[in-house]
Tab-separated table of C-alpha atoms in Angstrom:
chain	number	residue	atom	x	y	z
A	1	MET	CA	-66.214	-10.371	-1.339
A	2	HIS	CA	-63.743	-12.206	0.830
A	3	THR	CA	-60.393	-10.414	1.319
A	4	TRP	CA	-57.318	-12.457	2.059
A	5	PRO	CA	-55.031	-11.033	4.742
A	6	VAL	CA	-51.697	-9.688	3.552
A	7	ARG	CA	-48.664	-10.922	5.438
A	8	THR	CA	-45.388	-8.987	5.281
A	9	TRP	CA	-42.039	-10.670	5.779
A	10	SER	CA	-38.777	-9.232	7.055
A	11	VAL	CA	-35.822	-9.040	4.711
A	12	HIS	CA	-33.798	-11.383	6.886
A	13	ALA	CA	-36.597	-13.856	7.661
A	14	ARG	CA	-36.248	-17.484	6.627
A	15	PRO	CA	-39.097	-19.448	5.008
A	16	VAL	CA	-41.743	-20.955	7.226
A	17	HIS	CA	-40.823	-24.402	8.497
A	18	ALA	CA	-42.866	-26.951	10.385
A	19	ARG	CA	-41.100	-28.524	13.339
A	20	PRO	CA	-41.309	-32.305	13.389
A	21	GLY	CA	-43.945	-33.497	15.770
A	22	ARG	CA	-45.704	-30.121	15.895
A	23	GLY	CA	-48.907	-29.187	14.154
A	24	ARG	CA	-48.140	-25.513	13.679
A	25	ALA	CA	-45.648	-23.550	11.619
A	26	VAL	CA	-42.911	-21.559	13.312
A	27	ARG	CA	-41.136	-18.646	11.706
A	28	HIS	CA	-37.390	-18.563	12.288
A	29	ALA	CA	-35.856	-15.106	12.034
A	30	ALA	CA	-32.184	-15.012	11.143
A	31	VAL	CA	-31.334	-11.384	11.716
A	32	PRO	CA	-27.564	-10.897	11.985
A	33	ALA	CA	-26.045	-9.076	14.894
A	34	PRO	CA	-25.872	-5.315	14.489
A	35	ILE	CA	-22.614	-4.058	13.021
A	36	PRO	CA	-20.892	-1.145	14.729
A	37	ALA	CA	-21.048	2.101	12.816
A	38	ALA	CA	-17.288	2.380	13.022
A	39	ARG	CA	-16.984	-0.726	10.845
A	40	VAL	CA	-19.851	-0.537	8.355
A	41	THR	CA	-22.365	2.226	7.882
A	42	GLY	CA	-24.512	0.528	5.241
A	43	ARG	CA	-26.415	2.819	2.909
A	44	VAL	CA	-26.800	5.660	5.385
A	45	ALA	CA	-24.629	7.814	7.642
A	46	PHE	CA	-23.201	9.952	4.859
A	47	ARG	CA	-22.675	13.249	6.616
A	48	GLU	CA	-22.297	15.402	3.515
A	49	PRO	CA	-22.523	14.946	-0.232
A	50	ALA	CA	-19.376	14.045	-2.124
A	51	PRO	CA	-17.600	16.834	-3.978
A	52	ALA	CA	-18.703	17.619	-7.482
A	53	PRO	CA	-17.063	15.629	-10.277
A	54	GLY	CA	-13.860	17.205	-11.436
A	55	ALA	CA	-13.577	19.449	-8.368
A	56	PRO	CA	-9.953	20.210	-7.510
A	57	ILE	CA	-8.529	18.471	-4.491
A	58	ALA	CA	-6.733	20.715	-2.064
A	59	PRO	CA	-3.027	19.848	-2.058
A	60	GLY	CA	-1.285	18.958	1.139
A	61	PRO	CA	0.752	21.428	3.172
A	62	ARG	CA	4.211	22.295	1.987
A	63	THR	CA	6.919	20.541	3.887
A	64	ALA	CA	10.563	21.098	4.642
A	65	PRO	CA	13.195	20.329	2.020
A	66	VAL	CA	13.558	16.657	1.223
A	67	VAL	CA	16.951	16.231	2.875
A	68	GLY	CA	15.774	17.667	6.178
A	69	ALA	CA	12.485	15.744	6.093
A	70	VAL	CA	14.087	12.414	5.286
A	71	ALA	CA	16.794	12.938	7.883
A	72	ALA	CA	14.180	13.820	10.504
A	73	LEU	CA	12.238	10.614	9.885
A	74	PHE	CA	14.931	8.078	9.212
A	75	ALA	CA	17.454	9.417	11.706
A	76	GLU	CA	15.091	9.904	14.646
A	77	GLY	CA	12.177	7.632	13.684
A	78	ASP	CA	9.565	10.016	15.133
A	79	PHE	CA	7.047	11.664	12.825
A	80	ARG	CA	3.441	12.577	13.530
A	81	PRO	CA	1.449	14.792	11.158
A	82	ALA	CA	-0.478	17.751	12.476
A	83	VAL	CA	-3.822	16.302	11.381
A	84	PHE	CA	-4.148	14.294	14.595
A	85	ASP	CA	-3.268	17.276	16.746
A	86	ASP	CA	-5.713	19.686	15.096
A	87	PRO	CA	-9.403	18.718	15.393
A	88	GLY	CA	-10.232	21.083	12.565
A	89	GLY	CA	-7.736	19.564	10.146
A	90	PRO	CA	-8.635	17.711	6.974
A	91	GLY	CA	-8.952	14.407	8.783
A	92	GLY	CA	-10.702	15.681	11.884
A	93	GLY	CA	-9.819	14.913	15.444
A	94	ALA	CA	-9.331	11.599	17.168
A	95	GLY	CA	-13.061	10.991	17.446
A	96	ASP	CA	-13.896	11.910	13.859
A	97	ASP	CA	-14.825	9.295	11.266
A	98	LEU	CA	-11.485	8.905	9.501
A	99	VAL	CA	-12.829	6.221	7.168
A	100	GLY	CA	-15.739	8.403	6.106
A	101	GLU	CA	-13.433	11.347	5.480
A	102	LEU	CA	-11.121	9.179	3.393
A	103	CYS	CA	-14.040	7.825	1.358
A	104	ARG	CA	-15.343	11.321	0.654
A	105	ARG	CA	-11.936	12.499	-0.510
A	106	VAL	CA	-10.911	9.434	-2.475
A	107	LEU	CA	-14.274	8.631	-4.080
A	108	GLY	CA	-14.977	12.259	-4.972
A	109	PRO	CA	-13.955	11.807	-8.651
A	110	LEU	CA	-16.780	9.272	-9.170
A	111	ALA	CA	-19.550	10.933	-11.161
A	112	ARG	CA	-22.629	9.340	-9.551
A	113	SER	CA	-23.702	9.286	-5.933
A	114	ASP	CA	-24.654	5.589	-6.075
A	115	GLN	CA	-21.097	4.782	-7.188
A	116	ARG	CA	-19.697	6.709	-4.239
A	117	ARG	CA	-22.027	4.846	-1.874
A	118	SER	CA	-21.005	1.483	-3.335
A	119	GLY	CA	-17.348	2.449	-3.077
A	120	GLU	CA	-17.697	3.325	0.595
A	121	LEU	CA	-19.579	0.077	1.248
A	122	TYR	CA	-16.766	-1.836	-0.424
A	123	ILE	CA	-14.000	-0.079	1.523
A	124	ARG	CA	-15.776	-0.516	4.859
A	125	GLY	CA	-16.516	-4.140	3.994
A	126	LEU	CA	-12.831	-4.781	3.324
A	127	LEU	CA	-12.016	-3.372	6.757
A	128	ALA	CA	-14.750	-5.291	8.574
A	129	ALA	CA	-14.740	-8.686	6.840
A	130	THR	CA	-12.639	-11.525	8.188
A	131	GLY	CA	-11.099	-14.278	6.138
A	132	ARG	CA	-11.008	-14.174	2.362
A	133	LYS	CA	-12.244	-10.856	0.968
A	134	SER	CA	-14.680	-12.165	-1.654
A	135	ILE	CA	-17.496	-9.903	-2.800
A	136	ARG	CA	-20.014	-12.099	-1.006
A	137	ASN	CA	-18.058	-11.846	2.234
A	138	ILE	CA	-17.655	-8.080	1.826
A	139	ALA	CA	-21.359	-7.578	1.142
A	140	ALA	CA	-22.319	-9.773	4.119
A	141	GLN	CA	-21.049	-7.051	6.466
A	142	THR	CA	-23.931	-4.761	5.513
A	143	GLY	CA	-26.667	-7.265	6.392
A	144	VAL	CA	-28.502	-6.533	3.105
A	145	PRO	CA	-28.563	-9.545	0.719
A	146	ALA	CA	-29.049	-7.342	-2.348
A	147	ASP	CA	-25.691	-5.643	-1.750
A	148	ALA	CA	-23.818	-8.699	-3.034
A	149	GLN	CA	-25.164	-8.223	-6.551
A	150	ARG	CA	-24.781	-4.483	-6.254
A	151	LEU	CA	-21.095	-4.652	-5.326
A	152	HIS	CA	-20.415	-7.330	-7.947
A	153	HIS	CA	-21.761	-5.013	-10.639
A	154	PHE	CA	-19.800	-2.097	-9.157
A	155	ILE	CA	-16.507	-3.988	-9.450
A	156	SER	CA	-16.924	-6.165	-12.543
A	157	ASP	CA	-19.378	-4.431	-14.886
A	158	SER	CA	-19.388	-0.755	-13.954
A	159	THR	CA	-17.708	1.898	-16.077
A	160	TRP	CA	-16.060	4.124	-13.470
A	161	ARG	CA	-12.384	4.910	-14.023
A	162	TRP	CA	-9.874	3.961	-11.391
A	163	ARG	CA	-7.038	6.344	-12.283
A	164	PRO	CA	-8.736	9.513	-10.920
A	165	VAL	CA	-9.551	7.599	-7.722
A	166	ARG	CA	-5.901	6.626	-7.305
A	167	ALA	CA	-4.808	10.206	-7.903
A	168	ALA	CA	-7.256	11.350	-5.206
A	169	LEU	CA	-5.872	8.684	-2.849
A	170	ALA	CA	-2.326	9.944	-3.419
A	171	HIS	CA	-3.480	13.518	-2.760
A	172	HIS	CA	-5.272	12.524	0.454
A	173	VAL	CA	-2.329	10.515	1.779
A	174	GLY	CA	-0.044	13.423	0.957
A	175	ALA	CA	-2.350	15.845	2.796
A	176	LEU	CA	-2.429	13.729	5.969
A	177	ALA	CA	1.244	12.730	6.020
A	178	PRO	CA	3.563	13.965	3.253
A	179	PRO	CA	5.438	10.952	1.815
A	180	LEU	CA	9.029	10.677	2.957
A	181	ALA	CA	9.814	8.259	0.113
A	182	TRP	CA	8.220	6.588	-2.914
A	183	VAL	CA	8.981	2.883	-3.282
A	184	VAL	CA	8.486	0.944	-6.520
A	185	HIS	CA	7.757	-2.592	-5.329
A	186	THR	CA	6.977	-5.764	-7.285
A	187	ALA	CA	4.437	-7.904	-5.426
A	188	THR	CA	3.801	-11.589	-6.053
A	189	LEU	CA	0.207	-12.354	-5.011
A	190	PRO	CA	-0.323	-16.155	-4.766
A	191	ARG	CA	-3.543	-17.646	-6.118
A	192	ALA	CA	-5.111	-21.099	-5.863
A	193	GLY	CA	-6.306	-21.492	-9.474
A	194	ARG	CA	-5.255	-20.182	-12.868
A	195	GLY	CA	-8.566	-18.702	-14.005
A	196	GLY	CA	-8.072	-15.140	-12.769
A	197	VAL	CA	-6.677	-12.418	-14.981
A	198	GLY	CA	-2.877	-12.305	-15.035
A	199	VAL	CA	-2.416	-15.514	-13.008
A	200	GLU	CA	0.750	-17.285	-14.118
A	201	TRP	CA	3.746	-19.141	-12.720
A	202	PHE	CA	6.232	-16.590	-11.349
A	203	THR	CA	9.395	-16.796	-9.287
A	204	ASP	CA	8.934	-15.272	-5.860
A	205	PRO	CA	11.920	-12.901	-5.356
A	206	ARG	CA	11.868	-13.436	-1.591
A	207	THR	CA	11.972	-17.249	-1.562
A	208	GLY	CA	13.188	-18.056	-5.099
A	209	ARG	CA	10.360	-20.580	-5.539
A	210	ARG	CA	7.939	-20.892	-8.427
A	211	VAL	CA	4.428	-19.919	-7.339
A	212	ASN	CA	1.087	-19.641	-9.098
A	213	ALA	CA	0.292	-15.985	-8.607
A	214	ARG	CA	-0.389	-12.569	-10.018
A	215	CYS	CA	2.566	-10.260	-10.415
A	216	ALA	CA	1.878	-6.546	-10.001
A	217	VAL	CA	4.135	-3.510	-9.718
A	218	GLY	CA	2.969	-1.047	-7.073
A	219	LEU	CA	3.947	2.485	-6.117
A	220	TRP	CA	3.960	2.883	-2.325
A	221	ALA	CA	4.050	6.115	-0.350
A	222	VAL	CA	6.195	5.701	2.771
A	223	THR	CA	5.000	7.954	5.605
A	224	GLY	CA	5.603	8.204	9.309
A	225	HIS	CA	2.563	5.959	9.885
A	226	GLY	CA	3.599	3.245	7.463
A	227	ALA	CA	3.519	2.517	3.742
A	228	CYS	CA	0.428	2.777	1.547
A	229	PRO	CA	0.013	1.716	-2.111
A	230	VAL	CA	-1.336	4.450	-4.410
A	231	ASP	CA	-0.898	3.010	-7.916
A	232	TRP	CA	-0.619	-0.399	-9.604
A	233	ILE	CA	0.321	-1.975	-12.931
A	234	LEU	CA	-0.541	-5.624	-13.626
A	235	ARG	CA	2.190	-7.598	-15.350
A	236	LEU	CA	0.831	-9.797	-18.145
A	237	THR	CA	2.759	-12.678	-19.674
A	238	PRO	CA	2.736	-13.631	-23.389
A	239	ARG	CA	0.268	-16.402	-22.581
A	240	TRP	CA	-2.348	-13.768	-21.774
A	241	LEU	CA	-1.340	-11.296	-24.455
A	242	ASP	CA	-1.061	-13.700	-27.411
A	243	ASP	CA	-4.099	-15.905	-26.786
A	244	PRO	CA	-7.249	-14.280	-28.245
A	245	VAL	CA	-9.490	-16.456	-26.077
A	246	LEU	CA	-7.800	-15.342	-22.851
A	247	ARG	CA	-7.766	-11.727	-24.004
A	248	ALA	CA	-11.491	-11.816	-24.707
A	249	ARG	CA	-12.290	-13.567	-21.428
A	250	ALA	CA	-10.260	-11.078	-19.378
A	251	ARG	CA	-11.493	-8.125	-21.484
A	252	LEU	CA	-7.963	-6.863	-21.967
A	253	PRO	CA	-7.767	-3.418	-23.550
A	254	ALA	CA	-6.249	-3.075	-26.989
A	255	ASP	CA	-3.163	-1.307	-25.622
A	256	ALA	CA	-2.371	-3.995	-23.005
A	257	ALA	CA	1.229	-5.132	-23.443
A	258	ALA	CA	4.069	-6.685	-21.502
A	259	VAL	CA	5.779	-4.214	-19.194
A	260	ASP	CA	9.110	-4.178	-17.413
A	261	ALA	CA	9.005	-3.625	-13.650
A	262	VAL	CA	11.478	-0.719	-13.723
A	263	ALA	CA	9.825	0.978	-16.707
A	264	ALA	CA	6.408	0.533	-15.103
A	265	GLY	CA	7.698	2.035	-11.873
A	266	LEU	CA	9.087	5.083	-13.653
A	267	ASP	CA	5.756	5.584	-15.433
A	268	MET	CA	3.875	5.491	-12.126
A	269	VAL	CA	6.322	7.935	-10.541
A	270	ARG	CA	5.779	10.337	-13.419
A	271	ALA	CA	1.987	9.910	-13.420
A	272	THR	CA	1.201	9.727	-9.688
A	273	ALA	CA	4.075	10.869	-7.503
A	274	ALA	CA	4.770	13.931	-9.653
A	275	THR	CA	1.163	15.133	-9.255
A	276	ALA	CA	0.691	14.226	-5.565
A	277	GLY	CA	2.062	17.545	-4.345
A	278	PRO	CA	4.931	19.992	-4.523
A	279	HIS	CA	7.086	17.844	-2.254
A	280	ARG	CA	9.570	15.652	-4.131
A	281	ALA	CA	10.386	12.680	-1.930
A	282	PRO	CA	13.192	10.297	-2.925
A	283	VAL	CA	12.343	7.290	-5.099
A	284	LEU	CA	13.509	3.818	-4.054
A	285	LEU	CA	13.766	1.301	-6.867
A	286	ASP	CA	15.461	-2.041	-7.484
A	287	ALA	CA	17.683	-1.493	-10.543
A	288	ARG	CA	19.861	-4.592	-10.234
A	289	HIS	CA	18.604	-5.836	-13.616
A	290	ALA	CA	18.316	-2.420	-15.305
A	291	PRO	CA	20.666	0.330	-16.522
A	292	ALA	CA	20.884	2.272	-13.270
A	293	GLY	CA	22.552	5.274	-14.892
A	294	ARG	CA	19.676	5.827	-17.312
A	295	VAL	CA	17.110	5.254	-14.571
A	296	ALA	CA	18.846	7.856	-12.399
A	297	ALA	CA	18.888	10.308	-15.316
A	298	ARG	CA	15.126	9.967	-15.821
A	299	LEU	CA	14.447	10.536	-12.126
A	300	GLN	CA	16.796	13.501	-12.055
A	301	ALA	CA	14.984	15.017	-15.048
A	302	GLY	CA	11.696	14.720	-13.126
A	303	GLY	CA	13.146	16.428	-10.056
A	304	PHE	CA	13.181	13.308	-7.852
A	305	PRO	CA	16.072	12.291	-5.604
A	306	TYR	CA	16.733	8.565	-5.727
A	307	LEU	CA	18.212	5.597	-3.916
A	308	LEU	CA	18.684	2.766	-6.430
A	309	ARG	CA	19.622	-0.789	-5.494
A	310	ILE	CA	22.326	-1.862	-7.956
A	311	ALA	CA	24.149	-5.091	-8.671
A	312	ALA	CA	27.665	-5.765	-7.419
A	313	SER	CA	28.843	-5.950	-11.039
A	314	HIS	CA	27.424	-2.575	-12.085
A	315	PRO	CA	30.121	-0.371	-13.721
A	316	LEU	CA	30.953	2.861	-11.910
A	317	THR	CA	33.440	5.653	-12.399
A	318	PRO	CA	35.114	6.873	-9.193
A	319	LEU	CA	35.500	10.631	-8.701
A	320	ALA	CA	38.770	12.394	-8.054
A	321	ALA	CA	39.275	14.877	-5.233
A	322	ASP	CA	38.314	17.775	-7.496
A	323	GLY	CA	35.063	16.065	-8.547
A	324	ARG	CA	36.157	15.018	-12.026
A	325	ASP	CA	35.690	11.488	-13.349
A	326	ALA	CA	38.640	9.167	-13.061
A	327	ALA	CA	39.932	7.445	-16.171
A	328	ARG	CA	39.174	3.934	-14.996
A	329	VAL	CA	35.882	2.064	-14.705
A	330	VAL	CA	35.354	-0.488	-11.933
A	331	THR	CA	32.469	-2.514	-10.584
A	332	ALA	CA	30.588	-1.578	-7.454
A	333	ARG	CA	32.161	-4.487	-5.567
A	334	HIS	CA	35.725	-3.458	-6.428
A	335	LEU	CA	35.052	0.216	-5.767
A	336	ALA	CA	33.692	-0.529	-2.271
A	337	ALA	CA	36.724	-2.682	-1.489
A	338	GLY	CA	39.388	-0.505	-3.164
A	339	PRO	CA	41.694	2.089	-1.674
A	340	ALA	CA	39.318	4.940	-2.531
A	341	ALA	CA	36.725	3.502	-0.169
A	342	GLY	CA	38.844	3.619	2.957
A	343	ALA	CA	37.798	1.632	5.995
A	344	TYR	CA	34.275	0.429	6.667
A	345	GLY	CA	32.507	2.166	9.543
A	346	ARG	CA	30.144	0.456	12.005
A	347	VAL	CA	26.647	1.993	11.873
A	348	ARG	CA	23.411	1.012	13.606
A	349	PRO	CA	20.324	2.779	12.171
A	350	PRO	CA	18.189	4.349	14.953
A	351	GLY	CA	15.060	2.329	15.615
A	352	ALA	CA	16.109	-0.541	13.337
A	353	ALA	CA	15.443	-4.098	14.463
A	354	ASP	CA	18.615	-5.480	12.867
A	355	GLY	CA	22.201	-4.334	12.643
A	356	PRO	CA	24.756	-2.980	13.179
A	357	TYR	CA	26.276	-2.932	9.699
A	358	ASP	CA	29.612	-2.071	8.195
A	359	VAL	CA	29.087	0.851	5.819
A	360	VAL	CA	31.292	2.604	3.302
A	361	ARG	CA	30.537	5.616	1.073
A	362	VAL	CA	32.432	6.364	-2.149
A	363	PRO	CA	31.819	9.349	-4.482
A	364	CYS	CA	31.239	8.085	-8.011
A	365	ARG	CA	29.084	8.300	-11.127
A	366	ALA	CA	27.286	5.569	-13.036
A	367	TYR	CA	29.190	4.651	-16.173
A	368	ASP	CA	26.008	4.173	-18.232
A	369	THR	CA	24.696	7.696	-17.538
A	370	PRO	CA	23.498	9.290	-20.810
A	371	PRO	CA	25.071	12.558	-22.006
A	372	GLY	CA	23.768	15.703	-20.355
A	373	PRO	CA	23.905	17.401	-16.963
A	374	ARG	CA	25.037	14.909	-14.360
A	375	ARG	CA	24.643	15.196	-10.609
A	376	ARG	CA	27.235	14.042	-8.117
A	377	GLN	CA	26.445	10.477	-7.004
A	378	LEU	CA	27.420	8.261	-4.124
A	379	LEU	CA	27.978	4.526	-3.790
A	380	LEU	CA	26.646	3.152	-0.494
A	381	ALA	CA	27.771	-0.355	0.442
A	382	ARG	CA	26.273	-2.184	3.432
A	383	ARG	CA	28.041	-5.301	4.706
A	384	ASP	CA	26.934	-7.748	7.382
A	385	PRO	CA	29.857	-7.942	9.857
A	386	TYR	CA	29.050	-11.601	10.640
A	387	HIS	CA	28.534	-12.600	6.987
A	388	PRO	CA	30.818	-10.436	4.819
A	389	GLU	CA	29.531	-12.081	1.641
A	390	ARG	CA	26.141	-10.469	2.267
A	391	THR	CA	26.842	-7.017	0.903
A	392	ALA	CA	24.260	-4.739	-0.708
A	393	TYR	CA	24.984	-1.750	-2.945
A	394	TRP	CA	23.015	1.425	-3.636
A	395	LEU	CA	23.502	4.386	-5.960
A	396	THR	CA	22.113	7.711	-4.716
A	397	ASP	CA	22.338	11.451	-5.155
A	398	LEU	CA	21.457	12.113	-1.475
A	399	THR	CA	25.090	12.812	-0.757
A	400	THR	CA	24.457	15.025	2.290
A	401	LEU	CA	22.421	12.487	4.263
A	402	PRO	CA	24.275	10.611	7.025
A	403	SER	CA	24.836	6.898	6.635
A	404	ALA	CA	22.317	6.008	9.351
A	405	ALA	CA	19.554	7.897	7.551
A	406	LEU	CA	20.430	6.253	4.231
A	407	LEU	CA	20.354	2.794	5.802
A	408	ARG	CA	16.983	3.488	7.385
A	409	LEU	CA	15.700	4.683	4.026
A	410	ALA	CA	17.099	1.621	2.243
A	411	ALA	CA	15.211	-0.657	4.661
A	412	ALA	CA	11.800	0.701	3.579
A	413	PRO	CA	11.230	-1.978	0.857
A	414	ASP	CA	11.662	-4.723	3.471
A	415	GLY	CA	8.775	-3.239	5.442
A	416	ILE	CA	6.645	-3.176	2.298
A	417	ASP	CA	7.322	-6.894	1.818
A	418	ARG	CA	5.783	-7.471	5.243
A	419	ASP	CA	2.872	-5.150	4.452
A	420	VAL	CA	2.040	-7.054	1.261
A	421	SER	CA	2.168	-10.461	2.913
A	422	VAL	CA	0.427	-9.546	6.205
A	423	THR	CA	-1.462	-6.248	6.152
A	424	GLY	CA	-2.206	-6.435	2.442
A	425	ARG	CA	-3.682	-9.907	2.778
A	426	ARG	CA	-5.818	-8.658	5.663
A	427	HIS	CA	-7.299	-5.874	3.524
A	428	GLY	CA	-7.831	-7.699	0.246
A	429	LEU	CA	-4.767	-7.082	-1.932
A	430	HIS	CA	-4.603	-10.838	-2.647
A	431	ASP	CA	-8.314	-11.644	-2.815
A	432	PHE	CA	-9.793	-10.885	-6.203
A	433	ASP	CA	-11.861	-13.728	-7.624
A	434	GLY	CA	-12.994	-12.003	-10.812
A	435	ARG	CA	-11.696	-12.639	-14.305
A	436	THR	CA	-11.591	-9.191	-15.892
A	437	PHE	CA	-8.719	-6.753	-16.218
A	438	ALA	CA	-10.821	-3.734	-15.225
A	439	GLY	CA	-12.357	-5.607	-12.290
A	440	TRP	CA	-8.925	-6.348	-10.813
A	441	HIS	CA	-7.887	-2.695	-11.144
A	442	ARG	CA	-11.079	-1.477	-9.442
A	443	HIS	CA	-10.704	-3.991	-6.627
A	444	ILE	CA	-7.014	-3.225	-6.029
A	445	THR	CA	-7.781	0.513	-6.030
A	446	LEU	CA	-10.380	0.183	-3.270
A	447	ALA	CA	-8.192	-2.306	-1.385
A	448	SER	CA	-5.411	0.298	-1.424
A	449	ALA	CA	-7.830	2.848	0.027
A	450	ALA	CA	-8.780	0.344	2.746
A	451	HIS	CA	-5.084	-0.168	3.451
A	452	ALA	CA	-4.654	3.590	3.922
A	453	ALA	CA	-7.722	3.730	6.187
A	454	ALA	CA	-6.324	0.924	8.326
A	455	LEU	CA	-3.067	2.848	8.778
A	456	LEU	CA	-5.014	5.886	9.971
A	457	LEU	CA	-7.180	3.847	12.337
A	458	ASP	CA	-4.213	2.016	13.846
A	459	ARG	CA	-2.350	5.276	14.510
A	460	ARG	CA	-5.192	7.245	16.113
A	461	PRO	CA	-4.281	8.757	19.463
A	462	ALA	CA	-5.919	7.086	22.422
A	463	VAL	CA	-8.993	8.807	23.820
A	464	ALA	CA	-8.190	10.476	27.126
A	465	GLY	CA	-9.906	8.808	30.066
A	466	PRO	CA	-9.680	8.840	33.849
A	467	PRO	CA	-6.156	8.243	35.131
A	468	PRO	CA	-5.446	4.712	36.356
A	469	PRO	CA	-5.329	4.228	40.125
A	470	ALA	CA	-1.936	4.619	41.725
A	471	PRO	CA	-0.204	1.315	42.522
A	472	ILE	CA	-0.370	0.281	46.159
A	473	ARG	CA	2.883	-0.850	47.659
A	474	ARG	CA	3.231	-3.545	50.223
A	475	GLY	CA	2.596	-2.205	53.703
A	476	GLU	CA	0.837	0.950	52.508
A	477	ARG	CA	-2.677	-0.455	52.131
A	478	SER	CA	-5.185	1.260	54.386
A	479	LEU	CA	-8.231	-0.543	55.729
A	480	PRO	CA	-11.536	1.178	56.541
A	481	ARG	CA	-12.085	1.936	60.167
A	482	LYS	CA	-14.700	0.024	62.062
A	483	ARG	CA	-17.610	1.964	63.390
A	484	PRO	CA	-17.695	2.187	67.162
């Protein structure tokens, strides 16, 4: 019996083509260039199994009191956690695989090992891919065509829960660099079409223009290395909530409802920041369109210091010399310009790119504070000396911090704006092409982990090498002697 020969083909081989003018077939192999292990590890190179599901995550080290920690960072601008100085720390030394360590910590709550492998592939693909971070582009970094379908199922159709992963991310960030502040930030993520979940016409707060985008409220942990998002809430408009066709297409849960940015931020602070560790960092929040007194009372009840951006027309009660409330109620603008304020002082925050500013501090309390124990508050007004009409107002209970430290702390949301538009776009915060509510949350969770990994990779200490040669000055160059 005649036996036909069996021919095996490579995974990356193209079909057999016949060149024009030739009588034989030529096989063209299209094997992509090897990818460095530091960028993508594929399905291998997992040094140890992930922790068991439900295993407790070791909390980060206890830090100094919040006033001293914030003053140390925002007054001096120099903070480096001990993890990079101790090779045996939780993140390893400078040569350790920081991305692999982050994936093991963050993806530990996933129940199945294949889900943890897919999650690490997705995070490494977000770091390695260039251009738009579509699932096809992310999967192309592994060199395995089947990974595209695998990652698509992992994001769109899988059943893993994203909240435990975000809690693990907050724990890991807190272990490497305890947050010096928590910032509630509303991000406008522009999109090209209107098919994706939550896409609607919004007003960009930075430019004031109407853009077709998603609007999401994020909780960011501000550390000495930069800011990292650890939790998200997608804002849905009535068009998505009231249309049964759109709800079914996006697979919105039954409890999906419209949320306010401030209320959503307070919920994330209570759910994520309160469980990230024993350290209570101050919360920065834009309360210009919210009752700042009630917001401050909720944060005070949770044990969080705060620095709230308030409107110039917000009612405040100035404090007398003995600490009691005065009988009159004035706006923040009038209180900063009144006789109780005194003269503005010129302050330049250390390490800040802009400034100096004219600053005034006035003891006060918010008029809309609910009944109950009330903490002493402070009005901080920052005025541009060249444009006096550009004055910003904050309400805080960090009354012992110097003005320079408060200004440096108040500038943290501006840095997050740059992170969302530049670094966030580089790591996939904008690029979700799916249509489902759960798919967006899974993608944004892993994109946040990739953002944290990029911060760690960018801040690694340089590997020590041979010292550079000493510069040779003019007239000091020596020439080799000629042999006799």
